[in-house]
mmCIF file of C-alpha atoms in Angstrom:
data_model
loop_
_atom_site.group_PDB
_atom_site.id
_atom_site.type_symbol
_atom_site.label_atom_id
_atom_site.label_comp_id
_atom_site.label_asym_id
_atom_site.label_seq_id
_atom_site.Cartn_x
_atom_site.Cartn_y
_atom_site.Cartn_z
ATOM 1 C CA MET V 290 50.578 117.275 72.151
ATOM 2 C CA ILE V 291 53.259 119.803 71.400
ATOM 3 C CA ASP V 292 54.943 120.992 74.481
ATOM 4 C CA ASP V 293 57.913 122.969 73.342
ATOM 5 C CA ILE V 294 56.402 125.434 70.689
ATOM 6 C CA LYS V 295 56.462 129.101 71.835
ATOM 7 C CA ASP V 296 55.047 132.214 70.332
ATOM 8 C CA TYR V 297 55.451 132.166 66.626
ATOM 9 C CA ASP V 298 58.023 129.302 66.610
ATOM 10 C CA ILE V 299 58.608 127.857 63.242
ATOM 11 C CA VAL V 300 57.769 124.197 62.566
ATOM 12 C CA GLU V 301 59.136 122.465 59.499
ATOM 13 C CA VAL V 302 56.764 119.930 57.905
ATOM 14 C CA THR V 303 59.111 117.453 56.212
ATOM 15 C CA SER V 304 56.424 115.121 54.782
ATOM 16 C CA ILE V 305 52.826 114.271 54.413
ATOM 17 C CA GLU V 306 51.847 110.676 54.024
ATOM 18 C CA GLN V 307 48.354 109.122 53.402
ATOM 19 C CA LEU V 308 47.460 106.447 55.771
ATOM 20 C CA GLU V 309 46.136 103.081 54.847
ATOM 21 C CA ASP V 310 42.777 101.882 56.307
ATOM 22 C CA PHE V 311 43.241 100.566 59.859
ATOM 23 C CA VAL V 312 41.052 99.051 62.606
ATOM 24 C CA ASP V 313 40.740 99.448 66.274
ATOM 25 C CA GLU V 314 42.871 102.554 66.313
ATOM 26 C CA TYR V 315 42.314 106.371 66.664
ATOM 27 C CA VAL V 316 43.889 109.452 64.690
ATOM 28 C CA TYR V 317 44.198 112.175 67.271
ATOM 29 C CA ASP V 318 44.254 115.889 66.543
ATOM 30 C CA LEU V 319 47.226 117.935 67.228
ATOM 31 C CA GLU V 320 46.688 119.961 70.309
ATOM 32 C CA MET V 321 48.641 122.720 71.946
ATOM 33 C CA THR V 322 49.301 122.571 75.587
ATOM 34 C CA ASP V 323 48.569 126.374 76.049
ATOM 35 C CA SER V 324 44.874 126.675 75.178
ATOM 36 C CA SER V 325 45.196 130.321 74.909
ATOM 37 C CA GLN V 326 47.385 129.956 71.905
ATOM 38 C CA PRO V 327 45.722 127.118 69.783
ATOM 39 C CA TRP V 328 47.914 127.984 66.688
ATOM 40 C CA PHE V 329 51.563 127.732 65.321
ATOM 41 C CA PHE V 330 53.254 128.297 62.140
ATOM 42 C CA ALA V 331 54.555 125.526 59.869
ATOM 43 C CA ASN V 332 56.283 126.224 56.429
ATOM 44 C CA ASP V 333 54.958 129.602 56.774
ATOM 45 C CA ILE V 334 51.339 128.467 56.907
ATOM 46 C CA LEU V 335 49.288 129.333 60.011
ATOM 47 C CA ILE V 336 48.107 126.080 61.604
ATOM 48 C CA HIS V 337 45.012 126.648 63.807
ATOM 49 C CA ASN V 338 43.275 123.922 65.861
ATOM 50 C CA SER V 339 39.410 124.436 65.615
ATOM 51 C CA CYS V 340 36.986 124.502 68.519
ATOM 52 C CA TYR V 341 33.259 124.395 69.206
ATOM 53 C CA PHE V 342 31.107 125.663 71.865
ATOM 54 C CA SER V 343 27.454 124.926 72.858
ATOM 55 C CA LEU V 344 24.630 127.444 72.520
ATOM 56 C CA GLY V 345 22.072 124.989 73.909
ATOM 57 C CA CYS V 346 20.834 127.602 76.331
ATOM 58 C CA ILE V 347 19.227 129.500 73.489
ATOM 59 C CA LYS V 348 16.550 126.925 72.687
ATOM 60 C CA ASP V 349 15.640 126.693 76.414
ATOM 61 C CA LYS V 350 14.690 130.448 76.173
ATOM 62 C CA VAL V 351 13.499 130.641 72.606
ATOM 63 C CA PRO V 352 11.258 127.677 71.329
ATOM 64 C CA LEU V 353 13.001 125.758 68.539
ATOM 65 C CA LYS V 354 9.817 124.829 66.834
ATOM 66 C CA ASP V 355 6.494 126.139 65.929
ATOM 67 C CA GLY V 356 4.747 122.804 65.278
ATOM 68 C CA GLU V 357 6.785 120.682 62.932
ATOM 69 C CA VAL V 358 9.076 123.607 61.634
ATOM 70 C CA ILE V 359 11.750 126.029 63.075
ATOM 71 C CA SER V 360 10.064 129.041 64.677
ATOM 72 C CA GLU V 361 10.459 132.459 63.205
ATOM 73 C CA LYS V 362 11.475 133.656 66.595
ATOM 74 C CA PHE V 363 14.385 131.051 66.739
ATOM 75 C CA TYR V 364 15.550 132.189 63.285
ATOM 76 C CA LYS V 365 15.538 135.747 64.310
ATOM 77 C CA THR V 366 17.536 134.770 67.518
ATOM 78 C CA VAL V 367 20.124 133.007 65.395
ATOM 79 C CA ASN V 368 20.369 135.866 63.075
ATOM 80 C CA ASP V 369 20.728 138.409 65.682
ATOM 81 C CA LEU V 370 23.658 136.196 67.393
ATOM 82 C CA GLU V 371 25.339 136.250 63.911
ATOM 83 C CA ASP V 372 25.148 139.954 63.608
ATOM 84 C CA TYR V 373 26.445 140.333 67.172
ATOM 85 C CA LEU V 374 29.570 138.143 66.667
ATOM 86 C CA ASN V 375 30.459 139.847 63.277
ATOM 87 C CA ILE V 376 30.105 143.264 64.842
ATOM 88 C CA GLY V 377 32.212 142.249 67.763
ATOM 89 C CA ILE V 378 34.935 140.912 65.777
ATOM 90 C CA THR V 379 35.189 143.959 63.619
ATOM 91 C CA SER V 380 35.324 146.130 66.717
ATOM 92 C CA TRP V 381 38.116 143.904 68.129
ATOM 93 C CA ALA V 382 39.904 144.278 64.856
ATOM 94 C CA LYS V 383 39.717 148.004 65.001
ATOM 95 C CA LYS V 384 41.166 148.119 68.571
ATOM 96 C CA ASN V 385 43.785 145.399 68.497
ATOM 97 C CA LEU V 386 44.804 145.180 64.791
ATOM 98 C CA LEU V 387 44.151 148.855 63.758
ATOM 99 C CA THR V 388 42.093 147.602 60.682
ATOM 100 C CA LYS V 389 38.467 147.092 59.758
ATOM 101 C CA ASP V 390 39.032 143.824 58.165
ATOM 102 C CA SER V 391 39.267 141.257 60.804
ATOM 103 C CA ARG V 392 39.523 138.533 58.139
ATOM 104 C CA PHE V 393 36.887 136.613 60.006
ATOM 105 C CA VAL V 394 33.187 136.200 59.296
ATOM 106 C CA PHE V 395 30.773 134.266 61.503
ATOM 107 C CA LYS V 396 28.019 132.655 59.505
ATOM 108 C CA ARG V 397 25.620 130.128 60.832
ATOM 109 C CA GLU V 398 25.977 126.597 59.176
ATOM 110 C CA CYS V 399 22.987 124.727 60.309
ATOM 111 C CA ILE V 400 20.253 124.264 62.919
ATOM 112 C CA ALA V 401 19.887 120.841 64.552
ATOM 113 C CA ASP V 402 17.222 119.738 66.979
ATOM 114 C CA VAL V 403 19.431 116.876 68.561
ATOM 115 C CA ALA V 404 23.055 115.942 68.424
ATOM 116 C CA VAL V 405 25.517 113.650 70.045
ATOM 117 C CA PHE V 406 29.108 114.824 70.306
ATOM 118 C CA LEU V 407 31.609 112.147 71.247
ATOM 119 C CA GLN V 408 34.494 114.645 71.239
ATOM 120 C CA LYS V 409 35.674 117.479 68.862
ATOM 121 C CA LYS V 410 35.333 116.577 65.207
ATOM 122 C CA ARG V 411 33.382 113.516 66.139
ATOM 123 C CA TYR V 412 29.537 113.913 66.199
ATOM 124 C CA VAL V 413 26.216 113.249 64.731
ATOM 125 C CA MET V 414 23.465 115.757 64.141
ATOM 126 C CA HIS V 415 19.938 115.738 62.839
ATOM 127 C CA ILE V 416 19.731 118.833 60.822
ATOM 128 C CA LEU V 417 16.587 120.858 60.140
ATOM 129 C CA ASP V 418 18.137 123.694 58.407
ATOM 130 C CA ASP V 419 21.342 123.662 56.305
ATOM 131 C CA GLU V 420 22.615 127.037 55.447
ATOM 132 C CA GLY V 421 19.066 128.484 54.919
ATOM 133 C CA LEU V 422 17.578 125.247 53.272
ATOM 134 C CA LYS V 423 14.985 123.505 55.116
ATOM 135 C CA VAL V 424 15.914 119.811 55.379
ATOM 136 C CA ASP V 425 15.482 116.750 57.503
ATOM 137 C CA LYS V 426 18.710 114.833 57.345
ATOM 138 C CA PHE V 427 21.586 113.581 59.648
ATOM 139 C CA LYS V 428 25.255 114.768 59.444
ATOM 140 C CA TYR V 429 27.884 112.276 60.399
ATOM 141 C CA VAL V 430 31.505 113.726 61.197
ATOM 142 C CA GLY V 431 34.549 111.728 62.184
ATOM 143 C CA VAL V 432 32.516 108.630 63.517
ATOM 144 C CA GLU V 433 33.209 105.066 62.501
ATOM 145 C CA VAL V 434 30.071 104.498 60.276
ATOM 146 C CA VAL V 435 31.454 107.162 57.742
ATOM 147 C CA ARG V 436 34.887 105.336 57.586
ATOM 148 C CA THR V 437 35.883 103.067 54.913
ATOM 149 C CA THR V 438 36.904 100.462 57.726
ATOM 150 C CA MET V 439 33.373 99.670 58.564
ATOM 151 C CA PRO V 440 31.936 97.055 55.926
ATOM 152 C CA ASN V 441 29.236 98.538 53.644
ATOM 153 C CA ALA V 442 26.922 95.750 54.532
ATOM 154 C CA ILE V 443 26.894 97.065 58.177
ATOM 155 C CA LYS V 444 26.775 100.723 57.789
ATOM 156 C CA PRO V 445 23.108 101.048 57.212
ATOM 157 C CA TYR V 446 22.440 99.119 60.447
ATOM 158 C CA ALA V 447 24.839 101.268 62.441
ATOM 159 C CA LYS V 448 23.212 104.471 61.152
ATOM 160 C CA LYS V 449 19.821 103.265 62.032
ATOM 161 C CA ILE V 450 20.718 102.517 65.581
ATOM 162 C CA ILE V 451 22.386 105.901 66.023
ATOM 163 C CA GLU V 452 19.443 107.739 64.284
ATOM 164 C CA THR V 453 16.993 105.916 66.529
ATOM 165 C CA MET V 454 18.938 106.957 69.664
ATOM 166 C CA LEU V 455 18.766 110.585 68.541
ATOM 167 C CA LEU V 456 15.170 110.741 67.520
ATOM 168 C CA THR V 457 13.467 108.636 70.036
ATOM 169 C CA GLN V 458 15.962 109.140 72.944
ATOM 170 C CA SER V 459 14.684 105.663 74.190
ATOM 171 C CA GLN V 460 17.159 103.176 75.352
ATOM 172 C CA ASN V 461 14.583 100.452 75.227
ATOM 173 C CA GLN V 462 13.914 101.123 71.488
ATOM 174 C CA THR V 463 17.637 101.646 70.728
ATOM 175 C CA ASN V 464 18.559 98.336 72.638
ATOM 176 C CA LYS V 465 15.931 96.401 70.660
ATOM 177 C CA LEU V 466 17.305 97.464 67.452
ATOM 178 C CA LEU V 467 21.060 96.755 68.505
ATOM 179 C CA ASN V 468 19.805 93.215 69.304
ATOM 180 C CA GLU V 469 17.860 92.907 66.032
ATOM 181 C CA THR V 470 21.175 94.080 64.212
ATOM 182 C CA PHE V 471 23.147 91.347 65.874
ATOM 183 C CA ASP V 472 20.658 88.696 64.587
ATOM 184 C CA VAL V 473 21.054 90.264 61.016
ATOM 185 C CA PHE V 474 24.829 90.234 61.456
ATOM 186 C CA LYS V 475 24.954 86.589 62.097
ATOM 187 C CA SER V 476 23.205 85.755 58.841
ATOM 188 C CA LEU V 477 25.752 87.860 56.667
ATOM 189 C CA SER V 478 28.348 86.211 54.630
ATOM 190 C CA PRO V 479 32.089 86.150 55.475
ATOM 191 C CA GLU V 480 32.652 88.546 52.449
ATOM 192 C CA GLU V 481 30.131 91.007 53.789
ATOM 193 C CA ILE V 482 31.680 91.361 57.260
ATOM 194 C CA ALA V 483 35.361 90.948 56.715
ATOM 195 C CA PHE V 484 37.670 93.790 57.344
ATOM 196 C CA VAL V 485 39.391 95.075 54.327
ATOM 197 C CA MET V 486 43.030 96.505 54.377
ATOM 198 C CA GLY V 487 45.999 96.986 52.180
ATOM 199 C CA VAL V 488 48.961 94.802 52.897
ATOM 200 C CA LYS V 489 52.273 96.427 53.570
ATOM 201 C CA GLY V 490 55.650 94.957 54.744
ATOM 202 C CA TYR V 491 54.576 91.296 54.228
ATOM 203 C CA GLU V 492 57.936 90.051 53.189
ATOM 204 C CA LYS V 493 59.800 91.643 56.128
ATOM 205 C CA TYR V 494 57.363 90.014 58.651
ATOM 206 C CA ALA V 495 56.880 86.653 56.957
ATOM 207 C CA SER V 496 60.696 86.069 56.799
ATOM 208 C CA GLN V 497 60.739 86.301 60.761
ATOM 209 C CA CYS V 498 57.878 83.616 60.959
ATOM 210 C CA LYS V 499 58.423 79.935 61.741
ATOM 211 C CA GLU V 500 55.402 78.066 60.704
ATOM 212 C CA PHE V 501 52.648 79.197 63.086
ATOM 213 C CA LEU V 502 55.084 81.098 65.324
ATOM 214 C CA VAL V 503 54.720 84.574 63.943
ATOM 215 C CA ALA V 504 56.956 87.626 64.239
ATOM 216 C CA LYS V 505 56.530 89.942 67.220
ATOM 217 C CA GLY V 506 54.486 93.011 66.357
ATOM 218 C CA MET V 507 52.985 91.496 63.153
ATOM 219 C CA PRO V 508 49.940 93.628 62.253
ATOM 220 C CA ILE V 509 46.871 91.599 62.414
ATOM 221 C CA HIS V 510 45.824 91.804 58.642
ATOM 222 C CA VAL V 511 49.554 90.934 57.550
ATOM 223 C CA LYS V 512 49.330 87.881 60.056
ATOM 224 C CA SER V 513 45.995 86.952 58.466
ATOM 225 C CA ALA V 514 47.628 87.017 55.029
ATOM 226 C CA TYR V 515 50.579 84.975 56.233
ATOM 227 C CA TYR V 516 48.231 82.388 57.789
ATOM 228 C CA HIS V 517 46.313 82.166 54.373
ATOM 229 C CA ASN V 518 49.365 81.618 52.419
ATOM 230 C CA LEU V 519 50.815 79.044 54.942
ATOM 231 C CA ILE V 520 47.661 76.978 55.205
ATOM 232 C CA MET V 521 46.901 76.991 51.523
ATOM 233 C CA SER V 522 50.483 75.859 50.701
ATOM 234 C CA LYS V 523 49.844 72.852 52.884
ATOM 235 C CA ILE V 524 46.385 72.115 51.205
ATOM 236 C CA ASP V 525 47.201 72.353 47.613
ATOM 237 C CA GLY V 526 50.435 74.530 47.000
ATOM 238 C CA LYS V 527 48.762 75.989 43.914
ATOM 239 C CA SER V 528 46.463 78.827 45.303
ATOM 240 C CA GLU V 529 47.357 82.646 44.622
ATOM 241 C CA THR V 530 49.455 84.106 47.552
ATOM 242 C CA ILE V 531 48.886 87.371 49.188
ATOM 243 C CA THR V 532 51.864 89.788 49.077
ATOM 244 C CA SER V 533 52.572 93.392 49.771
ATOM 245 C CA GLY V 534 50.383 95.743 47.756
ATOM 246 C CA ASP V 535 47.467 93.395 47.692
ATOM 247 C CA LYS V 536 44.028 94.108 49.432
ATOM 248 C CA ILE V 537 43.116 91.665 52.012
ATOM 249 C CA ARG V 538 39.856 90.546 53.698
ATOM 250 C CA TYR V 539 40.331 89.050 57.062
ATOM 251 C CA LEU V 540 38.024 87.533 59.866
ATOM 252 C CA TYR V 541 38.390 86.513 63.402
ATOM 253 C CA VAL V 542 37.831 82.931 63.941
ATOM 254 C CA GLU V 543 37.305 80.606 67.076
ATOM 255 C CA LYS V 544 40.616 79.458 68.391
ATOM 256 C CA GLN V 545 39.231 75.771 68.633
ATOM 257 C CA ASN V 546 40.607 74.919 65.252
ATOM 258 C CA LYS V 547 43.171 72.574 63.778
ATOM 259 C CA TYR V 548 45.924 75.331 63.732
ATOM 260 C CA GLY V 549 45.003 77.073 66.894
ATOM 261 C CA ILE V 550 44.895 80.573 65.225
ATOM 262 C CA THR V 551 42.358 83.285 65.828
ATOM 263 C CA THR V 552 42.265 85.192 62.445
ATOM 264 C CA ILE V 553 42.416 84.129 58.575
ATOM 265 C CA GLY V 554 42.739 86.272 55.595
ATOM 266 C CA PHE V 555 41.518 85.852 52.074
ATOM 267 C CA LYS V 556 41.765 87.808 48.761
ATOM 268 C CA TYR V 557 38.392 87.748 47.136
ATOM 269 C CA ASP V 558 36.082 84.904 48.153
ATOM 270 C CA TYR V 559 36.170 82.923 51.459
ATOM 271 C CA ASN V 560 37.027 79.546 50.088
ATOM 272 C CA ALA V 561 35.467 76.151 50.795
ATOM 273 C CA GLU V 562 38.660 74.917 52.647
ATOM 274 C CA PHE V 563 38.386 77.526 55.202
ATOM 275 C CA ARG V 564 34.685 77.057 55.719
ATOM 276 C CA ASN V 565 35.461 73.557 56.890
ATOM 277 C CA LEU V 566 38.479 74.424 58.878
ATOM 278 C CA PHE V 567 37.280 77.523 60.676
ATOM 279 C CA LYS V 568 34.250 78.844 62.593
ATOM 280 C CA ILE V 569 33.944 82.549 62.375
ATOM 281 C CA ASP V 570 33.722 84.253 65.655
ATOM 282 C CA TYR V 571 30.619 86.336 64.905
ATOM 283 C CA VAL V 572 30.501 87.548 68.427
ATOM 284 C CA LEU V 573 33.909 89.050 68.357
ATOM 285 C CA MET V 574 33.470 90.421 64.754
ATOM 286 C CA PHE V 575 30.168 92.173 65.845
ATOM 287 C CA GLU V 576 32.080 93.669 68.834
ATOM 288 C CA LYS V 577 34.900 94.917 66.784
ATOM 289 C CA ILE V 578 32.911 96.178 63.819
ATOM 290 C CA LEU V 579 29.742 97.636 65.440
ATOM 291 C CA PHE V 580 29.505 97.228 69.091
ATOM 292 C CA ASN V 581 32.513 99.205 70.059
ATOM 293 C CA SER V 582 31.324 101.995 67.978
ATOM 294 C CA ILE V 583 27.753 102.152 69.443
ATOM 295 C CA GLU V 584 29.050 101.921 72.844
ATOM 296 C CA ARG V 585 30.915 105.227 72.601
ATOM 297 C CA PHE V 586 27.421 106.799 71.801
ATOM 298 C CA TYR V 587 25.789 105.129 74.707
ATOM 299 C CA ASP V 588 28.611 106.356 76.966
ATOM 300 C CA SER V 589 28.357 109.966 75.713
ATOM 301 C CA VAL V 590 24.459 110.118 76.898
ATOM 302 C CA ASN V 591 25.385 107.957 80.162
ATOM 303 C CA TRP V 592 23.391 104.933 78.934
ATOM 304 C CA ARG V 593 24.457 101.318 80.102
ATOM 305 C CA ILE V 594 24.852 99.004 77.254
ATOM 306 C CA ARG V 595 24.931 95.392 77.166
ATOM 307 C CA LYS V 596 26.154 93.008 74.501
ATOM 308 C CA PRO V 597 23.429 91.203 72.666
ATOM 309 C CA THR V 598 24.985 87.841 73.939
ATOM 310 C CA ASP V 599 24.507 88.839 77.593
ATOM 311 C CA ASN V 600 21.410 88.268 79.649
ATOM 312 C CA VAL V 601 19.016 91.224 79.324
ATOM 313 C CA GLN V 602 18.285 93.176 82.479
ATOM 314 C CA THR V 603 15.333 95.540 81.951
ATOM 315 C CA GLU V 604 15.941 99.050 82.915
ATOM 316 C CA LEU V 605 13.483 100.390 85.484
ATOM 317 C CA ASP V 606 13.029 103.635 83.345
ATOM 318 C CA ASP V 607 11.986 101.287 80.465
ATOM 319 C CA LEU V 608 9.803 98.981 82.523
ATOM 320 C CA PHE V 609 7.777 101.908 83.653
ATOM 321 C CA GLY V 610 7.749 103.847 80.405
ATOM 322 C CA PHE V 611 9.765 106.736 81.567
#
């Protein structure tokens, strides 16, 4: 949030850095405190924060579909709206900028019959028309299932849950699929469900650790790499160590183990020694990888969600088939 930028203040951008993959964190858009001025200049470039608004009222008055296809009346309404906006912005430019060229052109991007918006730039839509082409597809923007932090083995299941929610709008069917996905999740290998991240600053943190007493503020994936190196050095002293610059896979494990740790890392394969020493916490892994992501979709449509391990309480709406 920027509080001290006034009209046309200049902001100098000193650097742009690429972020490594991360888990359980969010990236927030830059937002101006004054909503009437969602822009500022940086290095002589106009930076503008985008926005969206709902036109759901249109389909309440004009039928979206004629049978299984988008109705011609709905297409005409959308085209009329596009023309209205372009005529309006040109009129505004003539009056306020003394030019016929407003530099803005409004064009309809897609038509969707159902969508879930978590927040700005984070949504899923079921698209029927994509810039004039008739399609039947889903568009994912800014949600976890399209991020590299979600293991590839899990993404198809996450998408299926979300798409079932949108197409059926049945909490009962969506809940059933969520529970089935948990059963599948528990059968996956450690390599398939592990988080994958790049290690940075390993030496800095490791130098502050004393055996299993780790440095304060040590990132979980770096901590997992440190535990790997420490334990393997005690087992055989010959295994390849993980250092800065390496990609690490890590898992949550149940705390009832010889070393009392809750995470462990590995580089490529989850070795036999770790299989004997640790029991993977599949419940926590499922919660971190998938459940928390799906919960945000449930919240957005005011559905109550229950963890697959909890006792199931049938919703009255589902019981009576509403």
